[in-house]
Short mmCIF file of C-alpha atoms and ligand atoms in Angstrom, two decimals:
data_model
loop_
_atom_site.label_atom_id
_atom_site.label_comp_id
_atom_site.label_asym_id
_atom_site.label_seq_id
_atom_site.Cartn_x
_atom_site.Cartn_y
_atom_site.Cartn_z
CA MET A 1 -0.04 -0.09 0.21
CA ASN A 2 1.38 3.36 -0.62
CA LYS A 3 1.55 5.63 2.01
CA ILE A 4 -0.51 8.85 1.54
CA THR A 5 1.00 11.86 3.02
CA ASN A 6 0.59 16.00 2.87
CA HIS A 7 3.34 16.26 0.29
CA MET A 8 1.42 14.46 -2.52
CA PRO A 9 0.33 16.88 -4.96
CA THR A 10 -3.01 17.99 -4.43
CA GLU A 11 -5.04 16.58 -7.48
CA GLU A 12 -3.77 13.31 -6.38
CA LEU A 13 -5.08 13.66 -3.04
CA GLN A 14 -8.29 15.25 -4.61
CA ARG A 15 -8.52 12.08 -6.86
CA LEU A 16 -8.20 9.43 -3.86
CA ASP A 17 -10.75 11.72 -1.87
CA ALA A 18 -13.28 11.48 -4.72
CA ALA A 19 -12.51 7.75 -5.40
CA HIS A 20 -13.16 6.38 -1.76
CA HIS A 21 -14.43 9.12 0.64
CA MET A 22 -17.97 9.91 1.20
CA HIS A 23 -18.66 13.77 2.91
CA PRO A 24 -21.20 14.60 5.39
CA PHE A 25 -23.72 17.23 3.95
CA THR A 26 -22.12 17.07 0.61
CA THR A 27 -23.27 16.38 -3.04
CA GLY A 28 -20.61 13.47 -3.87
CA ASP A 29 -20.92 14.39 -7.47
CA GLU A 30 -19.81 18.15 -7.10
CA VAL A 31 -17.29 17.75 -4.59
CA ASN A 32 -15.90 14.86 -6.36
CA ALA A 33 -15.99 16.58 -9.81
CA LYS A 34 -14.59 19.91 -8.53
CA GLY A 35 -11.71 18.43 -6.05
CA ALA A 36 -12.44 18.86 -2.48
CA ARG A 37 -9.96 21.26 -0.15
CA VAL A 38 -7.25 19.79 1.39
CA ILE A 39 -6.55 21.06 4.77
CA THR A 40 -3.00 20.15 5.91
CA ARG A 41 -2.12 21.72 9.01
CA ALA A 42 -3.22 24.45 11.64
CA LYS A 43 -2.26 26.75 14.37
CA GLY A 44 -4.04 29.47 16.17
CA VAL A 45 -6.89 30.37 14.14
CA THR A 46 -5.22 29.79 11.26
CA LEU A 47 -5.63 26.98 8.84
CA THR A 48 -3.35 25.75 5.90
CA ASP A 49 -4.39 23.73 2.82
CA SER A 50 -2.43 21.60 0.31
CA GLU A 51 -1.63 24.45 -1.78
CA GLY A 52 0.39 26.50 0.97
CA ASN A 53 -2.86 29.25 1.35
CA GLU A 54 -3.20 30.58 4.88
CA ILE A 55 -6.71 30.64 5.74
CA LEU A 56 -8.58 32.50 8.70
CA ASP A 57 -11.00 29.96 9.97
CA ALA A 58 -13.44 32.07 11.28
CA MET A 59 -15.97 28.76 11.97
CA ALA A 60 -13.42 27.18 14.57
CA GLY A 61 -13.76 24.00 12.32
CA LEU A 62 -17.27 23.16 12.67
CA TRP A 63 -17.91 25.58 15.99
CA CYS A 64 -15.78 23.30 18.10
CA VAL A 65 -11.96 24.66 18.34
CA ASN A 66 -12.67 27.02 20.91
CA LEU A 67 -8.81 26.94 22.03
CA GLY A 68 -7.52 27.03 18.65
CA TYR A 69 -5.47 24.82 16.78
CA GLY A 70 -2.14 23.46 17.96
CA ARG A 71 -2.13 23.35 21.53
CA GLU A 72 0.83 20.63 22.53
CA GLU A 73 -0.59 20.03 25.94
CA LEU A 74 -3.23 18.25 24.81
CA ALA A 75 -1.12 15.98 22.39
CA GLU A 76 0.89 15.55 25.20
CA VAL A 77 -1.89 14.60 27.54
CA ALA A 78 -3.49 12.19 24.76
CA ALA A 79 -0.10 10.57 24.54
CA ARG A 80 0.37 9.98 28.22
CA GLN A 81 -3.05 8.76 28.38
CA MET A 82 -2.80 6.18 25.44
CA LYS A 83 0.66 4.67 27.02
CA GLU A 84 -1.22 4.41 30.82
CA LEU A 85 -4.73 3.29 29.83
CA PRO A 86 -5.71 3.56 26.16
CA TYR A 87 -9.16 2.58 26.82
CA TYR A 88 -11.36 1.11 29.38
CA ASN A 89 -14.88 1.10 29.89
CA THR A 90 -17.43 2.52 32.38
CA PHE A 91 -20.04 0.00 32.21
CA PHE A 92 -19.99 -2.89 34.86
CA GLN A 93 -19.22 -0.99 38.02
CA THR A 94 -16.08 0.13 36.67
CA THR A 95 -14.33 3.97 36.28
CA HIS A 96 -11.34 5.31 35.63
CA VAL A 97 -9.44 8.59 36.58
CA PRO A 98 -9.88 10.56 33.38
CA ALA A 99 -13.72 10.00 33.91
CA ILE A 100 -13.94 10.42 37.66
CA ALA A 101 -11.76 13.87 37.20
CA LEU A 102 -13.54 15.37 34.19
CA SER A 103 -16.54 14.78 35.97
CA GLU A 104 -15.76 16.71 39.11
CA ARG A 105 -14.56 19.75 36.73
CA LEU A 106 -17.99 19.72 35.29
CA ALA A 107 -19.99 19.55 38.13
CA GLN A 108 -17.77 22.61 39.24
CA LEU A 109 -18.32 24.52 35.88
CA ALA A 110 -21.94 23.76 35.45
CA PRO A 111 -24.34 26.30 37.01
CA GLY A 112 -26.85 25.55 39.52
CA ASP A 113 -27.18 21.83 40.64
CA LEU A 114 -26.08 20.21 37.29
CA ASN A 115 -23.91 17.75 39.09
CA HIS A 116 -24.07 14.49 37.40
CA VAL A 117 -22.47 13.50 34.19
CA PHE A 118 -23.18 10.69 31.38
CA TYR A 119 -21.02 10.41 28.79
CA SER A 120 -21.54 10.05 25.02
CA GLY A 121 -18.99 10.24 21.96
CA SER A 122 -20.84 13.10 19.93
CA GLY A 123 -23.53 15.85 20.41
CA SER A 124 -26.16 13.72 18.39
CA GLU A 125 -25.61 10.63 20.72
CA ALA A 126 -25.73 12.73 23.72
CA ASN A 127 -29.25 13.92 22.60
CA ASP A 128 -30.23 10.23 21.83
CA THR A 129 -28.92 9.71 25.55
CA ASN A 130 -31.23 12.84 26.49
CA ILE A 131 -34.37 11.38 24.61
CA ARG A 132 -34.30 7.98 26.40
CA MET A 133 -33.15 9.66 29.97
CA VAL A 134 -36.19 11.89 29.98
CA ARG A 135 -38.70 9.31 29.30
CA THR A 136 -36.85 6.59 31.74
CA TYR A 137 -36.98 9.64 34.09
CA TRP A 138 -41.05 9.66 34.03
CA ALA A 139 -41.49 6.32 33.71
CA GLU A 140 -39.30 6.04 36.91
CA LYS A 141 -41.75 8.41 38.46
CA GLY A 142 -44.79 6.47 37.62
CA LYS A 143 -45.80 8.48 34.66
CA PRO A 144 -44.76 6.74 31.69
CA GLU A 145 -47.24 8.12 29.27
CA LYS A 146 -44.77 11.36 29.49
CA THR A 147 -43.17 10.70 26.11
CA VAL A 148 -43.22 13.41 24.19
CA ILE A 149 -40.33 16.11 23.68
CA ILE A 150 -41.37 19.51 22.35
CA SER A 151 -38.23 21.14 20.21
CA ARG A 152 -38.27 23.85 17.29
CA HIS A 153 -38.38 24.16 13.47
CA ASN A 154 -34.99 24.71 11.85
CA ALA A 155 -33.47 23.69 15.43
CA TYR A 156 -30.10 21.20 14.85
CA HIS A 157 -29.65 18.60 17.41
CA GLY A 158 -27.32 16.29 15.39
CA SER A 159 -27.49 13.45 12.77
CA THR A 160 -28.50 10.04 14.29
CA VAL A 161 -32.25 8.96 13.48
CA ALA A 162 -33.34 10.23 17.13
CA ALA A 163 -31.49 13.51 16.82
CA SER A 164 -32.11 14.46 13.58
CA ALA A 165 -35.97 13.74 14.20
CA LEU A 166 -35.56 15.77 17.32
CA GLY A 167 -33.70 18.98 15.11
CA GLY A 168 -36.09 20.77 13.08
CA MET A 169 -34.61 20.94 9.55
CA SER A 170 -36.99 19.73 7.27
CA GLY A 171 -34.65 18.26 4.93
CA MET A 172 -33.15 15.86 7.14
CA HIS A 173 -36.49 14.94 8.17
CA ALA A 174 -37.22 14.02 4.25
CA GLN A 175 -34.39 11.72 4.23
CA SER A 176 -35.02 9.24 7.17
CA GLY A 177 -38.31 10.08 8.65
CA MET A 178 -39.40 10.82 12.13
CA ILE A 179 -39.73 8.58 15.59
CA PRO A 180 -42.73 8.76 17.29
CA ASP A 181 -43.59 11.29 19.95
CA ILE A 182 -41.27 14.38 18.82
CA HIS A 183 -43.33 17.75 18.45
CA HIS A 184 -42.09 20.95 16.79
CA ILE A 185 -43.05 24.71 17.54
CA ASN A 186 -41.99 27.23 15.67
CA GLN A 187 -38.45 29.03 16.29
CA PRO A 188 -38.08 32.84 17.47
CA ASN A 189 -36.50 34.13 14.48
CA TRP A 190 -37.43 37.71 14.44
CA TRP A 191 -35.52 38.85 11.17
CA ALA A 192 -37.34 35.98 9.17
CA GLU A 193 -40.38 35.48 10.44
CA GLY A 194 -41.53 38.27 12.76
CA GLY A 195 -43.57 40.30 10.12
CA ASP A 196 -45.06 43.56 11.85
CA MET A 197 -44.45 42.47 15.15
CA SER A 198 -41.87 43.96 17.74
CA PRO A 199 -39.04 41.57 18.37
CA GLU A 200 -40.28 41.59 21.85
CA GLU A 201 -43.83 40.62 20.95
CA PHE A 202 -42.78 38.29 18.71
CA GLY A 203 -40.12 36.48 21.33
CA LEU A 204 -43.33 36.40 23.70
CA ALA A 205 -45.54 34.75 20.95
CA ARG A 206 -43.23 32.12 19.83
CA ALA A 207 -42.28 31.04 23.47
CA GLN A 208 -46.23 30.86 23.86
CA GLU A 209 -46.24 28.26 21.35
CA LEU A 210 -45.01 25.84 23.77
CA GLU A 211 -47.48 26.39 26.49
CA ALA A 212 -50.38 25.99 23.31
CA ALA A 213 -48.58 22.78 22.74
CA ILE A 214 -48.31 21.32 25.83
CA LEU A 215 -52.51 22.26 26.28
CA GLU A 216 -53.13 20.68 22.93
CA LEU A 217 -50.82 17.54 23.69
CA GLY A 218 -52.13 17.02 27.14
CA GLU A 219 -49.80 17.93 30.11
CA GLY A 220 -49.55 14.54 30.83
CA ARG A 221 -47.84 13.39 27.96
CA VAL A 222 -45.11 16.01 27.73
CA ALA A 223 -41.75 14.97 28.79
CA ALA A 224 -39.69 17.86 28.15
CA PHE A 225 -38.57 20.65 26.09
CA ILE A 226 -35.22 21.08 24.14
CA GLY A 227 -33.62 24.30 22.68
CA GLU A 228 -30.50 25.68 21.88
CA PRO A 229 -29.82 28.94 24.09
CA VAL A 230 -28.97 30.18 20.70
CA GLN A 231 -29.44 28.40 17.53
CA GLY A 232 -26.38 27.85 15.77
CA ALA A 233 -26.66 25.52 12.67
CA GLY A 234 -29.82 27.19 12.30
CA GLY A 235 -27.80 30.63 11.50
CA VAL A 236 -27.04 32.06 14.56
CA VAL A 237 -30.53 32.95 15.63
CA ILE A 238 -30.37 34.92 18.67
CA PRO A 239 -33.63 34.89 20.39
CA PRO A 240 -35.65 38.15 21.42
CA GLU A 241 -34.87 39.06 25.35
CA THR A 242 -38.74 37.92 26.16
CA TYR A 243 -38.15 34.40 24.54
CA TRP A 244 -36.46 32.39 27.35
CA PRO A 245 -37.97 33.77 30.44
CA GLU A 246 -41.60 32.86 29.38
CA ILE A 247 -40.22 29.43 28.03
CA GLN A 248 -38.63 28.79 31.62
CA ARG A 249 -41.92 30.11 33.02
CA ILE A 250 -44.06 27.70 31.03
CA CYS A 251 -41.52 24.85 31.71
CA ASP A 252 -41.66 25.41 35.25
CA LYS A 253 -45.71 25.53 35.39
CA TYR A 254 -46.19 22.33 33.80
CA GLU A 255 -43.19 20.42 35.25
CA ILE A 256 -41.70 19.90 31.79
CA LEU A 257 -37.82 18.85 31.84
CA LEU A 258 -36.01 21.64 30.15
CA ILE A 259 -32.62 20.42 27.91
CA ALA A 260 -30.48 23.09 26.85
CA ASP A 261 -28.57 22.17 23.91
CA GLU A 262 -25.46 23.62 24.43
CA VAL A 263 -22.98 21.85 21.93
CA ILE A 264 -22.39 25.08 20.37
CA CYS A 265 -23.23 27.57 23.10
CA GLY A 266 -21.11 25.70 25.76
CA PHE A 267 -17.54 26.67 26.86
CA GLY A 268 -17.36 30.43 26.41
CA ARG A 269 -18.81 30.71 22.85
CA THR A 270 -21.42 33.14 24.37
CA GLY A 271 -19.09 35.15 26.46
CA ASN A 272 -19.90 32.77 29.35
CA TRP A 273 -19.07 29.21 30.34
CA PHE A 274 -22.58 28.55 29.25
CA GLY A 275 -25.16 29.65 26.99
CA CYS A 276 -27.83 29.35 29.44
CA GLN A 277 -25.85 31.49 31.74
CA THR A 278 -25.76 34.50 29.09
CA LEU A 279 -29.66 34.05 28.20
CA GLY A 280 -30.73 33.27 31.82
CA ILE A 281 -32.08 29.71 31.38
CA LYS A 282 -32.07 27.07 34.35
CA PRO A 283 -32.09 24.02 32.84
CA ASP A 284 -32.56 20.44 34.03
CA ILE A 285 -30.20 18.57 31.67
CA MET A 286 -27.35 20.26 29.37
CA THR A 287 -25.87 18.83 26.35
CA VAL A 288 -22.32 19.69 25.84
CA ALA A 289 -19.59 18.32 23.02
CA LYS A 290 -17.43 20.29 20.84
CA GLY A 291 -15.75 22.94 22.93
CA LEU A 292 -15.79 20.44 25.85
CA SER A 293 -12.60 18.95 24.02
CA SER A 294 -12.13 22.03 21.60
CA GLY A 295 -12.49 19.32 19.06
CA TYR A 296 -9.53 17.53 19.81
CA ALA A 297 -10.86 14.37 20.85
CA PRO A 298 -14.57 13.07 20.44
CA ILE A 299 -16.60 13.37 23.26
CA SER A 300 -20.04 14.60 24.93
CA ALA A 301 -22.14 14.70 27.63
CA SER A 302 -25.45 15.05 29.09
CA ILE A 303 -25.08 16.98 32.68
CA VAL A 304 -27.73 16.71 34.50
CA SER A 305 -29.42 18.27 37.95
CA ASP A 306 -29.34 16.48 41.34
CA GLU A 307 -33.32 15.67 40.71
CA VAL A 308 -32.63 14.10 37.43
CA ALA A 309 -29.63 12.06 38.84
CA THR A 310 -31.57 10.68 41.89
CA VAL A 311 -34.43 9.33 39.88
CA MET A 312 -32.20 8.00 37.08
CA ASN A 313 -29.83 5.99 39.87
CA GLY A 314 -32.91 4.24 41.26
CA CYS A 315 -33.13 2.48 38.25
CA GLU A 316 -30.65 0.48 35.70
CA PHE A 317 -30.61 2.69 32.71
CA ASN A 318 -30.17 0.52 29.96
CA HIS A 319 -28.13 2.83 27.85
CA GLY A 320 -24.43 3.45 27.22
CA TYR A 321 -21.70 3.37 24.23
CA THR A 322 -18.27 1.72 24.06
CA TYR A 323 -16.71 4.91 24.46
CA SER A 324 -18.80 6.51 27.20
CA GLY A 325 -16.18 8.59 28.92
CA HIS A 326 -13.51 7.08 26.55
CA PRO A 327 -10.06 7.79 29.03
CA VAL A 328 -8.45 9.57 26.12
CA SER A 329 -11.20 11.86 25.36
CA ALA A 330 -11.86 12.59 29.00
CA ALA A 331 -8.36 13.69 29.71
CA VAL A 332 -7.73 15.59 26.56
CA ALA A 333 -10.98 17.54 27.68
CA LEU A 334 -10.17 17.78 31.23
CA GLU A 335 -6.70 19.65 29.74
CA ASN A 336 -8.69 21.80 27.59
CA LEU A 337 -10.77 23.25 30.40
CA ARG A 338 -7.92 23.50 32.62
CA ILE A 339 -6.16 25.86 29.68
CA LEU A 340 -9.75 27.55 28.97
CA ASP A 341 -9.87 28.14 32.73
CA GLU A 342 -6.21 29.00 33.88
CA GLU A 343 -5.06 31.22 30.91
CA GLY A 344 -8.73 33.19 31.39
CA ILE A 345 -9.44 32.60 27.77
CA VAL A 346 -13.43 32.37 28.35
CA GLU A 347 -13.29 35.22 30.77
CA THR A 348 -10.98 37.11 28.26
CA ALA A 349 -13.41 36.53 25.38
CA GLY A 350 -16.33 37.49 27.00
CA ARG A 351 -15.00 40.66 28.52
CA GLU A 352 -12.35 41.92 25.79
CA THR A 353 -12.81 40.04 22.73
CA ALA A 354 -16.81 39.52 22.29
CA PRO A 355 -17.33 43.70 22.38
CA TYR A 356 -14.50 44.39 19.89
CA LEU A 357 -15.52 41.53 17.61
CA LYS A 358 -19.28 42.92 18.26
CA GLU A 359 -18.04 46.49 16.99
CA ARG A 360 -16.14 45.42 14.23
CA PHE A 361 -18.96 42.80 12.89
CA GLU A 362 -21.60 45.57 13.02
CA SER A 363 -19.66 47.75 10.99
CA LEU A 364 -20.50 45.31 8.22
CA GLY A 365 -24.04 46.30 8.60
CA ASP A 366 -23.54 49.38 6.21
CA HIS A 367 -23.06 46.93 3.06
CA PRO A 368 -25.59 47.14 0.97
CA MET A 369 -26.30 43.55 1.09
CA VAL A 370 -26.03 43.24 4.67
CA GLY A 371 -29.77 43.64 6.49
CA ASP A 372 -29.12 42.32 9.75
CA VAL A 373 -26.09 41.81 12.20
CA ARG A 374 -26.63 39.82 15.14
CA ILE A 375 -23.76 38.86 17.50
CA VAL A 376 -23.44 37.51 21.15
CA GLY A 377 -20.52 36.48 22.51
CA LEU A 378 -18.21 34.94 19.61
CA MET A 379 -21.00 33.97 17.68
CA GLY A 380 -22.57 35.95 14.69
CA SER A 381 -24.29 36.05 11.66
CA LEU A 382 -25.28 38.45 8.75
CA ALA A 383 -28.60 38.26 6.90
CA LEU A 384 -28.17 39.12 3.06
CA THR A 385 -31.00 40.79 1.56
CA PRO A 386 -31.83 42.73 -1.38
CA ASP A 387 -33.66 45.46 0.60
CA LYS A 388 -32.89 46.07 3.95
CA THR A 389 -36.14 48.50 4.83
CA THR A 390 -38.73 45.22 4.20
CA ARG A 391 -36.11 42.80 5.17
CA ALA A 392 -36.87 41.01 1.98
CA LYS A 393 -35.64 37.64 0.83
CA PHE A 394 -34.20 37.12 -2.51
CA ALA A 395 -36.38 35.63 -5.37
CA SER A 396 -33.58 33.00 -5.85
CA ASP A 397 -33.67 29.78 -3.93
CA ALA A 398 -32.76 30.54 -0.35
CA GLY A 399 -28.78 29.75 -0.21
CA THR A 400 -28.25 30.89 -3.75
CA VAL A 401 -26.60 33.95 -2.80
CA GLY A 402 -25.15 32.75 0.51
CA PHE A 403 -23.36 30.19 -1.54
CA MET A 404 -22.03 32.78 -3.82
CA CYS A 405 -20.66 34.74 -0.71
CA ARG A 406 -19.11 31.76 1.08
CA GLU A 407 -17.20 31.00 -2.39
CA ARG A 408 -15.94 34.58 -1.94
CA CYS A 409 -14.93 33.95 1.32
CA PHE A 410 -13.01 30.79 0.45
CA ALA A 411 -11.47 32.62 -2.49
CA ASN A 412 -9.83 35.00 0.09
CA ASN A 413 -8.52 33.24 2.64
CA LEU A 414 -11.36 33.74 5.09
CA ILE A 415 -14.09 30.50 6.19
CA MET A 416 -17.43 31.56 6.74
CA ARG A 417 -20.08 29.38 6.75
CA HIS A 418 -23.46 30.14 4.71
CA VAL A 419 -26.94 29.18 6.24
CA GLY A 420 -29.46 29.87 3.80
CA ASP A 421 -28.73 33.62 3.12
CA ARG A 422 -27.11 33.97 6.41
CA MET A 423 -23.53 34.10 6.45
CA VAL A 424 -22.04 32.95 9.94
CA ILE A 425 -19.13 33.49 11.99
CA SER A 426 -17.81 31.45 15.22
CA PRO A 427 -14.06 31.63 15.16
CA PRO A 428 -11.93 30.50 17.91
CA LEU A 429 -12.08 32.20 21.28
CA VAL A 430 -8.34 32.96 21.20
CA ILE A 431 -8.58 35.18 18.29
CA THR A 432 -6.71 38.23 18.68
CA LYS A 433 -7.81 41.81 17.59
CA ALA A 434 -5.65 42.16 15.26
CA GLU A 435 -7.08 38.80 13.67
CA ILE A 436 -10.57 40.17 13.83
CA ASP A 437 -9.44 43.25 11.87
CA THR A 438 -8.14 40.37 8.88
CA LEU A 439 -11.54 38.76 9.51
CA ILE A 440 -13.73 41.61 8.95
CA GLU A 441 -11.37 43.22 6.10
CA ARG A 442 -11.44 39.88 4.17
CA ALA A 443 -15.51 39.55 4.79
CA ARG A 444 -15.96 42.86 2.98
CA THR A 445 -13.87 42.13 0.32
CA ALA A 446 -16.09 38.59 -0.07
CA LEU A 447 -19.23 40.90 0.54
CA ASP A 448 -17.96 43.29 -2.34
CA GLU A 449 -17.31 40.53 -4.83
CA ALA A 450 -20.47 38.73 -3.82
CA TYR A 451 -22.63 41.83 -4.72
CA GLU A 452 -21.05 42.12 -8.12
CA GLU A 453 -21.47 38.54 -8.74
CA VAL A 454 -25.17 38.54 -7.54
CA LYS A 455 -26.01 41.77 -9.82
CA ALA A 456 -24.09 40.45 -12.60
CA ALA A 457 -26.05 37.23 -12.79
CA GLY A 458 -29.36 39.29 -12.14
CA LEU A 459 -30.05 37.89 -8.61
CA TRP A 460 -30.32 41.19 -7.30
CA VAL A 461 -34.24 40.36 -6.95
CA ALA A 462 -36.49 40.52 -4.29
CA ALA A 463 -39.00 37.73 -3.66
CA SER A 464 -42.63 39.03 -3.96
N1 PXG B 1 -26.51 19.89 18.89
C1 PXG B 1 -26.12 21.05 18.41
C2 PXG B 1 -26.88 22.35 18.99
C3 PXG B 1 -25.33 21.00 17.34
O1 PXG B 1 -24.70 22.01 17.13
C4 PXG B 1 -24.99 18.80 17.52
C5 PXG B 1 -25.88 18.81 18.50
C6 PXG B 1 -24.66 17.47 17.25
O2 PXG B 1 -23.19 17.04 17.14
P1 PXG B 1 -22.43 16.16 16.73
O3 PXG B 1 -21.14 16.05 17.49
O4 PXG B 1 -23.01 14.87 16.63
O5 PXG B 1 -22.02 16.62 14.86
C7 PXG B 1 -24.85 19.90 17.00
C8 PXG B 1 -23.67 19.94 15.74
C9 PXG B 1 -22.85 23.26 10.55
C10 PXG B 1 -22.82 21.89 11.73
O6 PXG B 1 -22.35 23.30 9.72
C11 PXG B 1 -23.37 22.44 12.84
C12 PXG B 1 -23.03 21.17 13.55
C13 PXG B 1 -22.73 19.88 13.05
C14 PXG B 1 -21.90 19.83 11.69
C15 PXG B 1 -22.18 20.83 10.72
O7 PXG B 1 -23.67 24.25 11.30
N2 PXG B 1 -23.42 20.90 14.68
#
């Protein structure tokens, strides 16, 4: 077998990739015809590709490399743990030091009485765990008919069969169907769906859909509500301030468990350790992944309240993964949390970096194509529109203009994601002010170029 290395010509790597590798959320024929971009190394906030381009990663990978790339401490901890105990499970009344230590640390960091941790390998798996956990919880409390979980349209909770059903992405539902007892209400996306209401009125109205759904389904049937404090993959949808307090009131009133999906918002992304601290939410369960290890190793968790743990500990929960609490991932996560804390990275991100990024990001609001600028902590988005005053959508299919803009970002060595016609950023928390300046400069150039392209292609047309 030939050894495949970083030093092979790009075309050769692309040919091999096209021959054997199937990519997630990608049309295979398209990427294979064009050739995938080959990333070879990374340091700080900068990726290098096989052509030697240095690219500013304003997405922290997939919203996960909070610590930035290239921290050798994590590699050293992983190597040490692999030598000492590369694997052991946490089933059958056994445990190991990395799982013990990480659980203690997470209990310290998590707000309120979220003191108990169940591990999974990814955000999707953790949300699958949550579905099974809340149903089991209510069955243990003598209410086995409480099985329905209420979620939101345009939410993202993962790609497994259960997590994709829990999420609210219609394209995903269309490909694998639904599982029973998941119900969706509308999202609090004022820009796209708020009509003539003020953001505050709209936030309240969308939260009250939860109460209406509970009453319609029957209080005795609803187990939990799940939501991302700020929807990430849905386009960085920051809800109006009235939204979460009303959701909290309703969950409390009807004794519905509240699950905060912190897979993106956790570990500093919104300016605090957890999104529920920024948004003022008191969850019974938090889903965490991504920033937990800054993406250096796969690991996720459900962090649950004393009450939930007390009930769950009364039964055997017939659930778990081979890699639940994997010792290498747990050791890497613990080291990641140590650095985020001891170097004051989460604190500095919230106190200094976030306000600077906000000011610079908002300066893009004067661009003719940018209608809405939203940012909280280090996650933000720009809505592209042909008419700012009416918040109009483009007449072209959603995502046509966003995709053109993303391609211009790539061409200018900037990674920004597009969600439909929204452009999204979520850079590593360690991004410096100078790097923020570069990000904004490249984004403006990309917007200018995309604007010209959109006009030239006859796409500068508002939907009627
Ligand atoms: N919950 C949330 C809130 C997420 O954002 C998951 C669960 C699932 O996690 P795993 O580890 O199973 O992928 C996610 C993941 C994108 C994108 O392009 C977003 C995610 C994953 C992949 C792509 O925005 N979020």
